[in-house]
mmCIF file of C-alpha atoms in Angstrom:
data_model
loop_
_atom_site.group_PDB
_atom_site.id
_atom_site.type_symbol
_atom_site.label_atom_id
_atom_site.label_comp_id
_atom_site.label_asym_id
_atom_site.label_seq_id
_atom_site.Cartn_x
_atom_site.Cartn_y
_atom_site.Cartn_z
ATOM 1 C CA UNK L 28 3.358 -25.223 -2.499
ATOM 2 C CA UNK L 29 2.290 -26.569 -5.678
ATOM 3 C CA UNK L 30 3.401 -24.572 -8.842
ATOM 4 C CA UNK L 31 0.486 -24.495 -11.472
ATOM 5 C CA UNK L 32 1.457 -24.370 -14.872
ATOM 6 C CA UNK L 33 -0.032 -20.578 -15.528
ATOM 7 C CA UNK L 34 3.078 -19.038 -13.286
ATOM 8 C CA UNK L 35 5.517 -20.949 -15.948
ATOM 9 C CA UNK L 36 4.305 -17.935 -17.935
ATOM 10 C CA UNK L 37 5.583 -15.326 -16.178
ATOM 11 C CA UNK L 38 9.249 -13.760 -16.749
ATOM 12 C CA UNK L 39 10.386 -13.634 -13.223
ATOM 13 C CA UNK L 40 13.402 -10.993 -13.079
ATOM 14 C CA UNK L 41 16.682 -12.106 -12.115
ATOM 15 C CA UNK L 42 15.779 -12.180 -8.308
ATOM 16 C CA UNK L 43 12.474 -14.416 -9.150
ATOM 17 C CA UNK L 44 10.070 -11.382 -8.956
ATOM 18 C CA UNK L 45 7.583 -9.496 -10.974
ATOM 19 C CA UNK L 46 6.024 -6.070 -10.165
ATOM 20 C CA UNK L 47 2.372 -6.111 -8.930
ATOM 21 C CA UNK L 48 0.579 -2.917 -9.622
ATOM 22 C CA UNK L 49 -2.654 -2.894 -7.517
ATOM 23 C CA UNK L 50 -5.662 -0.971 -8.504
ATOM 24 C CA UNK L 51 -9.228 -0.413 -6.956
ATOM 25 C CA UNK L 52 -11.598 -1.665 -9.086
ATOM 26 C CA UNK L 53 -14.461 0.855 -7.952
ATOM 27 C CA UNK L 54 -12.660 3.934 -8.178
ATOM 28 C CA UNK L 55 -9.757 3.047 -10.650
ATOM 29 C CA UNK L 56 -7.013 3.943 -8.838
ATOM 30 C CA UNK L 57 -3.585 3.326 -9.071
ATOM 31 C CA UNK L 58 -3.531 1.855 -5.053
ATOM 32 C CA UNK L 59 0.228 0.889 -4.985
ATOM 33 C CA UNK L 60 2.971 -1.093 -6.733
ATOM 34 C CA UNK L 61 4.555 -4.281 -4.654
ATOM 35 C CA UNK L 62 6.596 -7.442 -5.898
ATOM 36 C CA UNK L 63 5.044 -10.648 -5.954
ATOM 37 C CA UNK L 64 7.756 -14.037 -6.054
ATOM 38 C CA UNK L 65 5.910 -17.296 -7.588
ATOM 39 C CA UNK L 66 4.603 -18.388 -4.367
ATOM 40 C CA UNK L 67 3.275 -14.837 -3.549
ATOM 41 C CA UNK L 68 0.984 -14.833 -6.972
ATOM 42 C CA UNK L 69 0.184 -18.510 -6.107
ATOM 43 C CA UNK L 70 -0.963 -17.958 -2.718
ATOM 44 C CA UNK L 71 -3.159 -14.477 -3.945
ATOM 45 C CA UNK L 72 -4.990 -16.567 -6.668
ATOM 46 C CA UNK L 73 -5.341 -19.316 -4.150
ATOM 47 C CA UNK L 74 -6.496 -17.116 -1.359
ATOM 48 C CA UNK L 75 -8.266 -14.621 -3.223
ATOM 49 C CA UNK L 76 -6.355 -11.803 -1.284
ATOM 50 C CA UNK L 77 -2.999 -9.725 -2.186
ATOM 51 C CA UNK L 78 -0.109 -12.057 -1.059
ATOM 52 C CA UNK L 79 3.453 -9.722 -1.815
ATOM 53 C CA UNK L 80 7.120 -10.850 -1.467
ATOM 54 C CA UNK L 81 8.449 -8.272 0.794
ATOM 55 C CA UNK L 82 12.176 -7.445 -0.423
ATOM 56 C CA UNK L 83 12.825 -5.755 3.203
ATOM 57 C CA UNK L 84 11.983 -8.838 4.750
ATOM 58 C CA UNK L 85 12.906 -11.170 2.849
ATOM 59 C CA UNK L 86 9.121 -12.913 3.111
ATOM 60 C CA UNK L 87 5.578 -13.082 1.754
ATOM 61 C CA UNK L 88 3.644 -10.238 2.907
ATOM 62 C CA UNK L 89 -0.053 -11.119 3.247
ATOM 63 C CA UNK L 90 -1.437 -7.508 2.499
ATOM 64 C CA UNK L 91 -3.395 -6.598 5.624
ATOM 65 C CA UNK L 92 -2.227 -8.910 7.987
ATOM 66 C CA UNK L 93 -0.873 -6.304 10.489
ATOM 67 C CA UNK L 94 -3.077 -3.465 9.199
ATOM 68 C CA UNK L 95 -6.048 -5.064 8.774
ATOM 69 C CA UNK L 96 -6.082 -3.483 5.187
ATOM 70 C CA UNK L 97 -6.629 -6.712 3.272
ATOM 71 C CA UNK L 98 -6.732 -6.386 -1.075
ATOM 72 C CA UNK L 99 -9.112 -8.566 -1.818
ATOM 73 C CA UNK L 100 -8.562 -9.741 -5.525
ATOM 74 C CA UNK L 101 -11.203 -8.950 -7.881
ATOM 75 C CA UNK L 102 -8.912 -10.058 -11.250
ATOM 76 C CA UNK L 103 -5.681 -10.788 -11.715
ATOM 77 C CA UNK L 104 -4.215 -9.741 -15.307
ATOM 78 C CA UNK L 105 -0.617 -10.088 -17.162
ATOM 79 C CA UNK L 106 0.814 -7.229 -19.497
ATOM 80 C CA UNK L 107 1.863 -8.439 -23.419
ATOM 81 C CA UNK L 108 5.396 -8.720 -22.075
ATOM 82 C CA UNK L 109 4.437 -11.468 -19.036
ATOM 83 C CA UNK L 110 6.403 -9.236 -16.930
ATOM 84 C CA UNK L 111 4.029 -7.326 -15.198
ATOM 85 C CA UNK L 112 0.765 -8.006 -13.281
ATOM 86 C CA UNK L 113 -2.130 -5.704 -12.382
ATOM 87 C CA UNK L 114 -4.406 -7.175 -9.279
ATOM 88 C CA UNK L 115 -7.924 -5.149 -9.533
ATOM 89 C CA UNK L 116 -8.933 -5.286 -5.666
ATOM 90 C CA UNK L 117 -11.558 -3.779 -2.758
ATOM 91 C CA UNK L 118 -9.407 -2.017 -0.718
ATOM 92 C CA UNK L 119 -10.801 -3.056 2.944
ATOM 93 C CA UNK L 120 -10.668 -0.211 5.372
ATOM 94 C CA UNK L 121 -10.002 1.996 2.028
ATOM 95 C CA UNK L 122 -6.262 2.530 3.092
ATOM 96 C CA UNK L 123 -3.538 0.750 1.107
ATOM 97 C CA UNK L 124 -0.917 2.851 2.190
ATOM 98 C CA UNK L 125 1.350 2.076 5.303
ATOM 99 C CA UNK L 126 1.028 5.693 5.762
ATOM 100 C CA UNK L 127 -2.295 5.285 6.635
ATOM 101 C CA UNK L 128 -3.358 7.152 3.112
ATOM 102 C CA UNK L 129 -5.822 6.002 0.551
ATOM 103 C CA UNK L 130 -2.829 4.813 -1.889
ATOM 104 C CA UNK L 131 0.793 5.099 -1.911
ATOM 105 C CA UNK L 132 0.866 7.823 -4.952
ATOM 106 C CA UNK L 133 0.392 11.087 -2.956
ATOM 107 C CA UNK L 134 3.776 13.002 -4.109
ATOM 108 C CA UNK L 135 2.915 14.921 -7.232
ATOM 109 C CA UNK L 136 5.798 16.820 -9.339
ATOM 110 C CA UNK L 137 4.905 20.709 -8.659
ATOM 111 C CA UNK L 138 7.365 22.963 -10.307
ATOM 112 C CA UNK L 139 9.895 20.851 -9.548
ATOM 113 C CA UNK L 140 9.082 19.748 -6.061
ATOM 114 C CA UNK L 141 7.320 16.739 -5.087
ATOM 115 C CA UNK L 142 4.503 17.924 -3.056
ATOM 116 C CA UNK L 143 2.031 15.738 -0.719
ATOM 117 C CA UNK L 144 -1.090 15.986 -2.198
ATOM 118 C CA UNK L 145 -3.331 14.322 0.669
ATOM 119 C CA UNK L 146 -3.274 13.613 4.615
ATOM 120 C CA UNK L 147 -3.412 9.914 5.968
ATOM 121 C CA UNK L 148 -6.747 8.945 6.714
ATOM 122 C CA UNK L 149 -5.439 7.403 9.947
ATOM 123 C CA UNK L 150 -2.166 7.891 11.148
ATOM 124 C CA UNK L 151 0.254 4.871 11.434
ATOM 125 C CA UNK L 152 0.357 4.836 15.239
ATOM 126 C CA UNK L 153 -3.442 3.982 14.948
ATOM 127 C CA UNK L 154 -3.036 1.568 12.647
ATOM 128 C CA UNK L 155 0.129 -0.102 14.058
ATOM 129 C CA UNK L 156 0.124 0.548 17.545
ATOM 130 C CA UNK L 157 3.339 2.859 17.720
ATOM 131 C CA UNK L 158 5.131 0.676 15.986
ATOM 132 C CA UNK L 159 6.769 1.585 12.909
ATOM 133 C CA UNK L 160 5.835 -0.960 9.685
ATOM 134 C CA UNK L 161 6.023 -0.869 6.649
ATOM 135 C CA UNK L 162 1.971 -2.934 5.601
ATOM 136 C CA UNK S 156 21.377 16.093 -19.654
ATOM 137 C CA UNK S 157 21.114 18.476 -16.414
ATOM 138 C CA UNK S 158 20.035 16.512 -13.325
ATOM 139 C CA UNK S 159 17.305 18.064 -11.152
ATOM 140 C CA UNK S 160 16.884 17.312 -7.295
ATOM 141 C CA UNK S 161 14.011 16.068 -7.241
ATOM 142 C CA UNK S 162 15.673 13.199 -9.333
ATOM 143 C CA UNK S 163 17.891 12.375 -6.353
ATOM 144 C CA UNK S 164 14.649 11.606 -3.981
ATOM 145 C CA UNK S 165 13.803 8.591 -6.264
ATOM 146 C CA UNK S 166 15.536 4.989 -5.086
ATOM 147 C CA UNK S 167 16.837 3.905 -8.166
ATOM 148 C CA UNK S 168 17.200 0.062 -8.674
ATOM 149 C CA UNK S 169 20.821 -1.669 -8.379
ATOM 150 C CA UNK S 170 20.886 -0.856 -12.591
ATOM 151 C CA UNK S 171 19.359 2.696 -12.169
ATOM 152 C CA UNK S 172 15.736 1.743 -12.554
ATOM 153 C CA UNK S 173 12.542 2.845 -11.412
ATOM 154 C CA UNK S 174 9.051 1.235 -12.815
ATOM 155 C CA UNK S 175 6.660 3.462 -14.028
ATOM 156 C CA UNK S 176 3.264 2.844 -14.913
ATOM 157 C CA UNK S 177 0.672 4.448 -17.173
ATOM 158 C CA UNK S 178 -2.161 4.891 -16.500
ATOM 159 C CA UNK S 179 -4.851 7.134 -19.181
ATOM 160 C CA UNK S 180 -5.942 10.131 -17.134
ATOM 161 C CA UNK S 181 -9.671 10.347 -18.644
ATOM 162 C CA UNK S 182 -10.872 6.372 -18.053
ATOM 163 C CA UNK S 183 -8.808 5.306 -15.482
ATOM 164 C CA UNK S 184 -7.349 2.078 -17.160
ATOM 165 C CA UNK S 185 -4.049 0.947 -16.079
ATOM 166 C CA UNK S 186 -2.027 0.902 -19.553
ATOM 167 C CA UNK S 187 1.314 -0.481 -19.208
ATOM 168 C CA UNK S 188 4.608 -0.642 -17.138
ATOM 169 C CA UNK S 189 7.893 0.262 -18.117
ATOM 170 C CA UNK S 190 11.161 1.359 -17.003
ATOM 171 C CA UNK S 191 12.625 4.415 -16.629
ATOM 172 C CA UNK S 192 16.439 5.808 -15.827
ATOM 173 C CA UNK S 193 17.275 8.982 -14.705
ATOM 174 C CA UNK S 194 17.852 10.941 -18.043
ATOM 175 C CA UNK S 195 14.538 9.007 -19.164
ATOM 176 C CA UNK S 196 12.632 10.792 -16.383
ATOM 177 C CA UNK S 197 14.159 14.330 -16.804
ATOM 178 C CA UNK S 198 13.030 13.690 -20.338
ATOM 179 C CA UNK S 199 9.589 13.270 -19.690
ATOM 180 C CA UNK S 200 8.849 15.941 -17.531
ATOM 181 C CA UNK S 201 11.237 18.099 -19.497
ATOM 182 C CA UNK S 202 9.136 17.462 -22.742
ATOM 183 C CA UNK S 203 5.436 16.172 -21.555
ATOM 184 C CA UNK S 204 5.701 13.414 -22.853
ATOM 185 C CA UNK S 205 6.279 9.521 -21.490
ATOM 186 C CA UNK S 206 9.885 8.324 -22.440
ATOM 187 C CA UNK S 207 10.898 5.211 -21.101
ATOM 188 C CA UNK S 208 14.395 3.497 -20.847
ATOM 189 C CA UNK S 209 14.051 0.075 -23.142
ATOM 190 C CA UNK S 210 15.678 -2.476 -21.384
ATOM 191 C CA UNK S 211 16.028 -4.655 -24.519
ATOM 192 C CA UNK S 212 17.498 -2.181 -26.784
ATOM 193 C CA UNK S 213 19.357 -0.550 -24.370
ATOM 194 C CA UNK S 214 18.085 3.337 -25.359
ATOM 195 C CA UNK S 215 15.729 6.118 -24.454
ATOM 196 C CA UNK S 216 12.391 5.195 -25.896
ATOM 197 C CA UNK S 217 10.470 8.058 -26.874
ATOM 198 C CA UNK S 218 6.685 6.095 -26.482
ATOM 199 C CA UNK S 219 5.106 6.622 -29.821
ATOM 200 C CA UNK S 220 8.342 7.554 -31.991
ATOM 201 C CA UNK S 221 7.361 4.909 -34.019
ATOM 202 C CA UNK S 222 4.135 4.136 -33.599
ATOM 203 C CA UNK S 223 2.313 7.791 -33.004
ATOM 204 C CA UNK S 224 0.935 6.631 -29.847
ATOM 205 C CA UNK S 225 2.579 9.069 -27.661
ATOM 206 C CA UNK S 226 1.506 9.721 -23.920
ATOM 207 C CA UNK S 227 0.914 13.254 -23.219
ATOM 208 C CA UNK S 228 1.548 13.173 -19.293
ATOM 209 C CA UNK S 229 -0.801 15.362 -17.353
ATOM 210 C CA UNK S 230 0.926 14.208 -14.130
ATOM 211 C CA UNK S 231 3.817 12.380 -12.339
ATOM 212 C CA UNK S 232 3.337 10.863 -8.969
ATOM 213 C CA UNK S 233 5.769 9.030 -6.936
ATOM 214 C CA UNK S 234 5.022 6.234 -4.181
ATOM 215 C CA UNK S 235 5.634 6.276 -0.432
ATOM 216 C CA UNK S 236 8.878 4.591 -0.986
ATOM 217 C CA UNK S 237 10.571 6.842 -3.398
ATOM 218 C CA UNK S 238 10.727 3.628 -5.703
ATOM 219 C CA UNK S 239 7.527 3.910 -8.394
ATOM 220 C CA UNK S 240 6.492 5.921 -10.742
ATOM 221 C CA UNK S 241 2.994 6.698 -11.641
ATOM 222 C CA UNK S 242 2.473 8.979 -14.899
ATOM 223 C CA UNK S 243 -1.357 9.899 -15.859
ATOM 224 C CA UNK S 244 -1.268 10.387 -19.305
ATOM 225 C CA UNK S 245 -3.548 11.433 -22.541
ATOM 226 C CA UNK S 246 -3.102 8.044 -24.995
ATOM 227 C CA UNK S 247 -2.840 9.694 -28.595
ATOM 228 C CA UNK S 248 -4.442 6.777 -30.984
ATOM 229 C CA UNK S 249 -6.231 5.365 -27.999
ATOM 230 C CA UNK S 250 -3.228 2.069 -28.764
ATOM 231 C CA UNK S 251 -0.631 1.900 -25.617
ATOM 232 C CA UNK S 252 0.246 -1.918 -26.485
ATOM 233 C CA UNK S 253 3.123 -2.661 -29.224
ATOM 234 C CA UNK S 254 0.336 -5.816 -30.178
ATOM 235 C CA UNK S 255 -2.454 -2.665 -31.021
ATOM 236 C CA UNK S 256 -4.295 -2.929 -27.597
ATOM 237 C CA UNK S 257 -5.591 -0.308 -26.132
ATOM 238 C CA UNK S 258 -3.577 -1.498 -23.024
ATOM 239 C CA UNK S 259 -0.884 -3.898 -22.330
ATOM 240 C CA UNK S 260 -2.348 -5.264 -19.437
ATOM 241 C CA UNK S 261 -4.679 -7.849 -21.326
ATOM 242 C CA UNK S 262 -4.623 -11.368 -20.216
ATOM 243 C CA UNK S 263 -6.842 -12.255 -17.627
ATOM 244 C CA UNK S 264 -6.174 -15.359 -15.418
ATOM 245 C CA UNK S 265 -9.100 -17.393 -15.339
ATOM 246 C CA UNK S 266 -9.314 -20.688 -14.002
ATOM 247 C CA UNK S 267 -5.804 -21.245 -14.463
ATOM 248 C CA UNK S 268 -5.030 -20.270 -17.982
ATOM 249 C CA UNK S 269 -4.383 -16.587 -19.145
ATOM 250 C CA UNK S 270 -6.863 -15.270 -21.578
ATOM 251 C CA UNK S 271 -6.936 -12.726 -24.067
ATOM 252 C CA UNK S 272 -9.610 -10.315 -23.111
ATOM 253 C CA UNK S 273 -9.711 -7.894 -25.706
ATOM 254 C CA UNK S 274 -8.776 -7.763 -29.541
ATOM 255 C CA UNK S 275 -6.169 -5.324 -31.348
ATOM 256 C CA UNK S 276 -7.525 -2.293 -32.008
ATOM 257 C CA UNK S 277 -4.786 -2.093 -34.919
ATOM 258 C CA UNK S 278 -2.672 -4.783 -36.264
ATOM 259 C CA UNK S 279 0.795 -4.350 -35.497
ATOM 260 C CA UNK S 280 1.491 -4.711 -38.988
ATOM 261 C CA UNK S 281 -0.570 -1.535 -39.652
ATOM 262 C CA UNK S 282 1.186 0.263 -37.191
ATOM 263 C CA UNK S 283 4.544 -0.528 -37.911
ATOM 264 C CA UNK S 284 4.369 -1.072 -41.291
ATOM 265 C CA UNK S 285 5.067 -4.914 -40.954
ATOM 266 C CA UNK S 286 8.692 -4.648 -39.496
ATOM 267 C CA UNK S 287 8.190 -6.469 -35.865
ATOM 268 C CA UNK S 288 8.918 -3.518 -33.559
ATOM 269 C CA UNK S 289 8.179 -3.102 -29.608
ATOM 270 C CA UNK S 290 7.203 -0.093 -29.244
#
């Protein structure tokens, strides 16, 4: 894959990665936070749809591709540092979380506890088929 | 510093990280992203107030010790893996970026070059009483 001259920006960590903060640009929430690798951010400006390096799998990580729950990139910013990105994206199916919940932020700090603070929408087994994932 | 429990449920990084992003509680704008140890998170929840570890200088970093701009955090989420922080936080000054920004997260990729979408609210200068400063 080609390398366009905009990624030379970045300040890829030590393991070539930056963190990818994903927000919905309707509501405004804070949807999840994923690594991207240079060809991930390539292939989501290029494709118009969140493309992650998965650090379990060691691969990009087309958000959606098992779930169906594409991020479909509405702007794609870089912090003052160039080590951080922020996607603004229309959360298809309105689930980003592979717990089949609206975002992957649901534990709040309670008096010490971290405390669920909404159901899944779905349940996983719906949206995987049984089998455990992690999209 | 004492160490809580619900510090152990976070998955530190190999050099005892976790990122943690800001986002201001009343508009919904994604701030900034940071880094946070283990005494940096007990801090903030232990004072209401954002303090980040500073990679570059190698210390706690009290956001706003030298600028004013603290973050009063109304909340502290964590994701569904244990390894991201989300604070929601009151910006005092209305300035989260070092550069006077409201926000860090101001370059926007378009058509392959990053531009600058907003002007300082405050010159750095101003702020920091012209010693360079990255807070």
């Amino acid at each position: 894959m080609s390398q366009p001259a905009w990624l030379d920006a970045i300040k890829w960590n030590a393991d070539g990665l930056v963190p990818a903060i994903a927000q919905d640009h309707a509501s405004g929430e804070v949807l999840m936070l994923a690594w991207m690798n240079r060809d991930a951010l390539a292939a989501t400006v290029a494709e118009g749809r969140a493309v992650y390096w998965s650090r379990s799998r060691g691969k990009l990580w087309r958000k959606g591709e098992e779930s169906g729950h594409v991020q479909v990139v509405k702007d794609v910013r870089l912090d003052c540092d160039n080590d951080a990105i922020l996607l603004r994206v229309e959360q298809e199916g309105g689930i980003a979380c592979h717990t089949g919940r609206r975002r992957c932020f649901f534990q709040s700090l309670e008096n010490g506890v971290w405390r669920e603070t909404e159901a899944p929408v779905r349940s996983a087994a719906d949206i995987y088929g049984r089998r455990p994932a992690s999209d």
